[in-house]
PDB file of C-alpha atoms and ligand atoms in Angstrom:
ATOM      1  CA  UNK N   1       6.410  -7.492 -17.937  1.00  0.00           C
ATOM      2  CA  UNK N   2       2.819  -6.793 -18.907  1.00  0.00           C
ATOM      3  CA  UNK N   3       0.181  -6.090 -16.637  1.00  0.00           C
ATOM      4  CA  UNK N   4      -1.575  -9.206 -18.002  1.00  0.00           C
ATOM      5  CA  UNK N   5       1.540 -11.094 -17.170  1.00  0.00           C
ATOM      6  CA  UNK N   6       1.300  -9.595 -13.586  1.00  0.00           C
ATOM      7  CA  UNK N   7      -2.201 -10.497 -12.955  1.00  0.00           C
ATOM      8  CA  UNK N   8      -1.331 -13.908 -14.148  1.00  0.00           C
ATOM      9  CA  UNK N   9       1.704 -14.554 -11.379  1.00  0.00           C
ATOM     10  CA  UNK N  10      -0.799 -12.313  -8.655  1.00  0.00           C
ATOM     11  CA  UNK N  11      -3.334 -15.173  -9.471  1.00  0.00           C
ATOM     12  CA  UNK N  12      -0.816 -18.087  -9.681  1.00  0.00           C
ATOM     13  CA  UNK N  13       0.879 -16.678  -6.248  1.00  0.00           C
ATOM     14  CA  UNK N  14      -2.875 -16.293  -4.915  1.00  0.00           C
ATOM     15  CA  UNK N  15      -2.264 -12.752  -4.171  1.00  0.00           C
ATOM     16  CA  UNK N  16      -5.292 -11.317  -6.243  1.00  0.00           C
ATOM     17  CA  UNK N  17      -8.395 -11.666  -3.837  1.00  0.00           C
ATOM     18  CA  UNK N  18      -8.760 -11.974  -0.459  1.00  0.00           C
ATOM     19  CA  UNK N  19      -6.815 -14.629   1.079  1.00  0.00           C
ATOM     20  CA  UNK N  20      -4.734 -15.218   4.679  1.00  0.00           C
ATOM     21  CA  UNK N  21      -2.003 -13.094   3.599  1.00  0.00           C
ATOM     22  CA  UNK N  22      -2.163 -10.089   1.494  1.00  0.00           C
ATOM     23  CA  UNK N  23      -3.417  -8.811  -1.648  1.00  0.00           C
ATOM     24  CA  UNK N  24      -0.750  -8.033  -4.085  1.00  0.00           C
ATOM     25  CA  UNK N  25      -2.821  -5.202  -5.789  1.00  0.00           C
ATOM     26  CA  UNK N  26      -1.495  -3.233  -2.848  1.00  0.00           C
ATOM     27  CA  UNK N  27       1.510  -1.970  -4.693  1.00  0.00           C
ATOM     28  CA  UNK N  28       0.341  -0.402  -8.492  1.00  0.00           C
ATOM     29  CA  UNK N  29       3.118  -1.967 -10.252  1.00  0.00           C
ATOM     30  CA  UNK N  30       6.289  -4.143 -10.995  1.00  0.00           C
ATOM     31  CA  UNK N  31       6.246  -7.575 -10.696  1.00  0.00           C
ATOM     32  CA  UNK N  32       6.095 -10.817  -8.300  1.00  0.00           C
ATOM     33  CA  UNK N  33       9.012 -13.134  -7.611  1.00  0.00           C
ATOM     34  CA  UNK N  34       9.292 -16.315  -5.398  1.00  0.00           C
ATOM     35  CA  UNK N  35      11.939 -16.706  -2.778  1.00  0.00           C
ATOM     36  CA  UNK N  36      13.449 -20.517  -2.829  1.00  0.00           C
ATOM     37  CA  UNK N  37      14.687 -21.895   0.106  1.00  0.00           C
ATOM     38  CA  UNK N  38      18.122 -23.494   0.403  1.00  0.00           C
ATOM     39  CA  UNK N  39      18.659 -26.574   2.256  1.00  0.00           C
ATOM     40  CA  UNK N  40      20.401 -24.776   4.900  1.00  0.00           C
ATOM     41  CA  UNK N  41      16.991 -23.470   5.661  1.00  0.00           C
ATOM     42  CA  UNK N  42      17.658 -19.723   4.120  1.00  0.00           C
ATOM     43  CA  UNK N  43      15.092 -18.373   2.090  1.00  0.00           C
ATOM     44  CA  UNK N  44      16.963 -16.262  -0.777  1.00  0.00           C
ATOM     45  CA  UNK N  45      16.202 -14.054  -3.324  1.00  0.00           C
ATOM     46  CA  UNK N  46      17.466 -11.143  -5.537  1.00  0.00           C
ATOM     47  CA  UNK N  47      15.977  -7.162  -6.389  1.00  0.00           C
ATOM     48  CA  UNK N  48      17.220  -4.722  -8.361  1.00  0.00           C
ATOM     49  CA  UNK N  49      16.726  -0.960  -8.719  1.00  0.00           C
ATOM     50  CA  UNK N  50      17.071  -0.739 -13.043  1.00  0.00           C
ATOM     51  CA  UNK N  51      18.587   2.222 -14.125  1.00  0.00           C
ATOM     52  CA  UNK N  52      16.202   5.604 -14.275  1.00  0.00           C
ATOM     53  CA  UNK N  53      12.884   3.067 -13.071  1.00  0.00           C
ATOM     54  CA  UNK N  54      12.819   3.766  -9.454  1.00  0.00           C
ATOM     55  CA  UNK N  55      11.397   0.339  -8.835  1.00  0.00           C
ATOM     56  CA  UNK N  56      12.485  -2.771  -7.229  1.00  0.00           C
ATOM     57  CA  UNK N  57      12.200  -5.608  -9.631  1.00  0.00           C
ATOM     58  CA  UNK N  58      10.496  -7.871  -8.467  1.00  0.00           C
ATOM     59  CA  UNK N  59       8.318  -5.527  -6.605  1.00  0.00           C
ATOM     60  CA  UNK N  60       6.879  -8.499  -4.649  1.00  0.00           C
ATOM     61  CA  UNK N  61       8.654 -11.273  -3.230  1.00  0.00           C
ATOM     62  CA  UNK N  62       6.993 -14.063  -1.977  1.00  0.00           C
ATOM     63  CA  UNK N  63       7.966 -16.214   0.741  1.00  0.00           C
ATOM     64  CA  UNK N  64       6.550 -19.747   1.329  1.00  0.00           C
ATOM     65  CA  UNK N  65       6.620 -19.167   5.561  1.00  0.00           C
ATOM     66  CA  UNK N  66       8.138 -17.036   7.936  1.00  0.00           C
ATOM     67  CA  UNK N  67      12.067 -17.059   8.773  1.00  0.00           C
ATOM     68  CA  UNK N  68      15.441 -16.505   8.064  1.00  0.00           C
ATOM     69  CA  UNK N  69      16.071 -14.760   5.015  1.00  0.00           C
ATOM     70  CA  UNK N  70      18.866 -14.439   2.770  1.00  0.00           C
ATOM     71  CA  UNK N  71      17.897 -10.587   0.490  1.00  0.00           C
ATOM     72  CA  UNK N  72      20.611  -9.905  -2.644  1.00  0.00           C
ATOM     73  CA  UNK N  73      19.799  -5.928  -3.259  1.00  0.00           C
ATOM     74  CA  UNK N  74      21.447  -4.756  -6.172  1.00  0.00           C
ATOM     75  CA  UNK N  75      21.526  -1.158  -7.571  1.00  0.00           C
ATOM     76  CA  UNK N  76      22.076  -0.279 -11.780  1.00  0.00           C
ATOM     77  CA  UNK N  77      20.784   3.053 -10.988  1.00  0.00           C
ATOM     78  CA  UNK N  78      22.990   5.986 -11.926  1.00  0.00           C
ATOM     79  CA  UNK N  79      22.026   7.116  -8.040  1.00  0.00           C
ATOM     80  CA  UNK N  80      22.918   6.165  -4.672  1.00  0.00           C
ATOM     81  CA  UNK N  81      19.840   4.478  -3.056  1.00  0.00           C
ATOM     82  CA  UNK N  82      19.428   2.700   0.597  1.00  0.00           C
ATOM     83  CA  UNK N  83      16.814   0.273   1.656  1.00  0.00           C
ATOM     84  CA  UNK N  84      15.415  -0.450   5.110  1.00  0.00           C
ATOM     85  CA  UNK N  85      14.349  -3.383   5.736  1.00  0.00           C
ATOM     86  CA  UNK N  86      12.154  -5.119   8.048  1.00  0.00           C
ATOM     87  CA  UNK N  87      13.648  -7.473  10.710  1.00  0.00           C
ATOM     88  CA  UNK N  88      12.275  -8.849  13.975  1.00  0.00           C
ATOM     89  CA  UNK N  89      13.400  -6.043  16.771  1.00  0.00           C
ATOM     90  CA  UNK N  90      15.087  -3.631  14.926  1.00  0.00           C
ATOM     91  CA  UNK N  91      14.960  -2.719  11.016  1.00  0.00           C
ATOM     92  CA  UNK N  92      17.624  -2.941   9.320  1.00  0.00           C
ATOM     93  CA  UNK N  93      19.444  -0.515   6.654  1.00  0.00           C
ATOM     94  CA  UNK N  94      21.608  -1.026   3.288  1.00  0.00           C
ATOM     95  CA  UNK N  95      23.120   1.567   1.594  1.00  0.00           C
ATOM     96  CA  UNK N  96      23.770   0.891  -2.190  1.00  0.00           C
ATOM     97  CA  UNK N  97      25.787   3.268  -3.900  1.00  0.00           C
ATOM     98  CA  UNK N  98      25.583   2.961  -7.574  1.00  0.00           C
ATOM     99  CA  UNK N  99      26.235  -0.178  -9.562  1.00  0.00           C
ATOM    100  CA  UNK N 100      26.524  -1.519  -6.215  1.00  0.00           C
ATOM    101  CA  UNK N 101      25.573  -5.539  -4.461  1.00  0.00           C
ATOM    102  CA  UNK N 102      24.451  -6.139  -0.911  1.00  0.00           C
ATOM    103  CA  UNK N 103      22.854  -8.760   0.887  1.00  0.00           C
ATOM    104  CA  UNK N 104      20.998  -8.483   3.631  1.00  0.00           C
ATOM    105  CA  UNK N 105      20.016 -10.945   6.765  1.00  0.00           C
ATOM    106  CA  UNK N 106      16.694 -11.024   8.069  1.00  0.00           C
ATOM    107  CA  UNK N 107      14.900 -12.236  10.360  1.00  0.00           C
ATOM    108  CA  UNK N 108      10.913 -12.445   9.718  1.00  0.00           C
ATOM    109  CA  UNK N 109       8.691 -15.189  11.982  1.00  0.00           C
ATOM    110  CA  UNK N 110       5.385 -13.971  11.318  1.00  0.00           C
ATOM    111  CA  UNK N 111       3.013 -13.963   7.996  1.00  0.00           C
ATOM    112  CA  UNK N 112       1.837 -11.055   6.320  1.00  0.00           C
ATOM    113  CA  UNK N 113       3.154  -8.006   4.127  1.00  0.00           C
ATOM    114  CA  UNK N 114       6.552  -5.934   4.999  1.00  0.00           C
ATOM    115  CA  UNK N 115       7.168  -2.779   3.391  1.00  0.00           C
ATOM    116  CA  UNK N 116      10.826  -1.697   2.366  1.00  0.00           C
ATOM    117  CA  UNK N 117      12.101   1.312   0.602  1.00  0.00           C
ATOM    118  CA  UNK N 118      14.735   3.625  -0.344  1.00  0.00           C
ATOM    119  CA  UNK N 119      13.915   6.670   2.463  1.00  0.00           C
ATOM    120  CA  UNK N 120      16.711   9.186   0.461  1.00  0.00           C
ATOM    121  CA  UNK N 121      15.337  11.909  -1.360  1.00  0.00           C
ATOM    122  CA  UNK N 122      11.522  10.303  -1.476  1.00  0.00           C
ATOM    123  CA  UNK N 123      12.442   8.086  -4.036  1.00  0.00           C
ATOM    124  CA  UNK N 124      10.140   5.559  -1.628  1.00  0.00           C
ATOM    125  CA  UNK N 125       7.430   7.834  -2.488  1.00  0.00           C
ATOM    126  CA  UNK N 126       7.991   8.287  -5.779  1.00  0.00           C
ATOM    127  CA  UNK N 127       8.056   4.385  -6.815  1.00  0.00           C
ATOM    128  CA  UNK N 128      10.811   2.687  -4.822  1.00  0.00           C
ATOM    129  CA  UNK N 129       9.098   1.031  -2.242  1.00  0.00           C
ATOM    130  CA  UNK N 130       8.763  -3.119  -2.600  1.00  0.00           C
ATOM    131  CA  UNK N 131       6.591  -5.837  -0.705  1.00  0.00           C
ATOM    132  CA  UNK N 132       7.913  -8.854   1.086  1.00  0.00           C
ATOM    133  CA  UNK N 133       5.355 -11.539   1.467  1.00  0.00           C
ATOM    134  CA  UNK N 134       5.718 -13.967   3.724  1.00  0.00           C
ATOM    135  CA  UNK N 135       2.856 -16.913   3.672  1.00  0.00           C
ATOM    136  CA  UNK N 136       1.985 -19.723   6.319  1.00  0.00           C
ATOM    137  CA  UNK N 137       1.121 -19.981  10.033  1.00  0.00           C
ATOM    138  CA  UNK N 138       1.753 -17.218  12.991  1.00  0.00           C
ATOM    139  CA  UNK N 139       4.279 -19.158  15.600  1.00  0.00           C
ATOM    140  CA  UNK N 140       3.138 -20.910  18.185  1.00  0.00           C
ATOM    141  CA  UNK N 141       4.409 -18.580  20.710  1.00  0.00           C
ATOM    142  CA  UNK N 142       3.174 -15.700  18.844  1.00  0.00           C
ATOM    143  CA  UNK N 143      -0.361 -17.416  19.154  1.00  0.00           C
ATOM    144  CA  UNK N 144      -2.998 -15.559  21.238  1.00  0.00           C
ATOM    145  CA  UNK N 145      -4.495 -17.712  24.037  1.00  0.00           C
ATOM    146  CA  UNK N 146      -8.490 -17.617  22.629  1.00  0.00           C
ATOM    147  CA  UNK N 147     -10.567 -19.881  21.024  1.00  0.00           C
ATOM    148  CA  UNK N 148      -9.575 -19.937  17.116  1.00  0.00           C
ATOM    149  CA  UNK N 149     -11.654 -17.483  14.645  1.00  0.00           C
ATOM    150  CA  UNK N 150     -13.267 -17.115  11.421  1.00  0.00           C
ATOM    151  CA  UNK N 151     -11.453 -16.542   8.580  1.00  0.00           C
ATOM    152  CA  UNK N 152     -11.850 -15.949   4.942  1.00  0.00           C
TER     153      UNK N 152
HETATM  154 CU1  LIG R   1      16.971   6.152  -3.050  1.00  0.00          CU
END
């Protein structure tokens, strides 16, 4: 993908200025992809580590609202990588040996940007750290009790 291509989906996903979510800019490169949502309810979606990239691909993965979420994490590196992943209460980890599958369930209610990575061996600082983006309203009972406030 180019980086022209990637401005293009950060502009079609409305992720390139400021906006109630997050600014996909955040995270220098890879690329976007959209989760879909089954009619079970799930939101699902797939990443992969490619061989010798340390990235996940898609870097960012937009989600239409919060919820239950269905991730497929799969690993063509030549090394064993982990992610840990952001669930309500407690995170939760994967490890992924290599050429390895896993899916993960989580549980995300509220909007914004999560952070996951591979924490073995820094690869999360050296490149293998993705975005999950999750779009729409903060629950109800989430809501603060106060009169409702500017916002861009
Ligand atoms: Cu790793």
């Amino acid at each position: 993908m180019t980086s022209t291509d990637r401005d293009a989906d950060l502009a079609a996903a409305g992720l390139d200025g400021q906006n109630r979510t997050a600014l996909g800019r955040l995270l220098g490169t890879g690329s976007i992809g959209h989760a879909e949502k089954g009619s079970d309810g799930i939101m699902r979606a797939t990443v992969r580590i490619p061989e010798d990239e340390l990235i996940w691909e898609p870097s960012i993965l937009v989600f239409p609202e919060g919820g239950e979420v269905e991730l497929t994490l799969i690993n063509d590196d030549k090394n064993t990588h982990c992610a840990v992943l952001p669930h309500n209460g407690d995170p939760k980890i994967i490890w992924l040996v290599n050429h390895s599958k896993g899916t993960a369930r989580l549980s995300l209610s509220g909007p914004g940007t999560y952070y996951y990575g591979s924490t073995t061996g820094n690869d999360e600082g050296r490149g293998l750290t993705g975005a999950l983006v999750f779009g729409g309203e903060v629950p109800d009972q989430a809501k603060q009790d106060r009169p409702p406030q500017p916002r861009p």
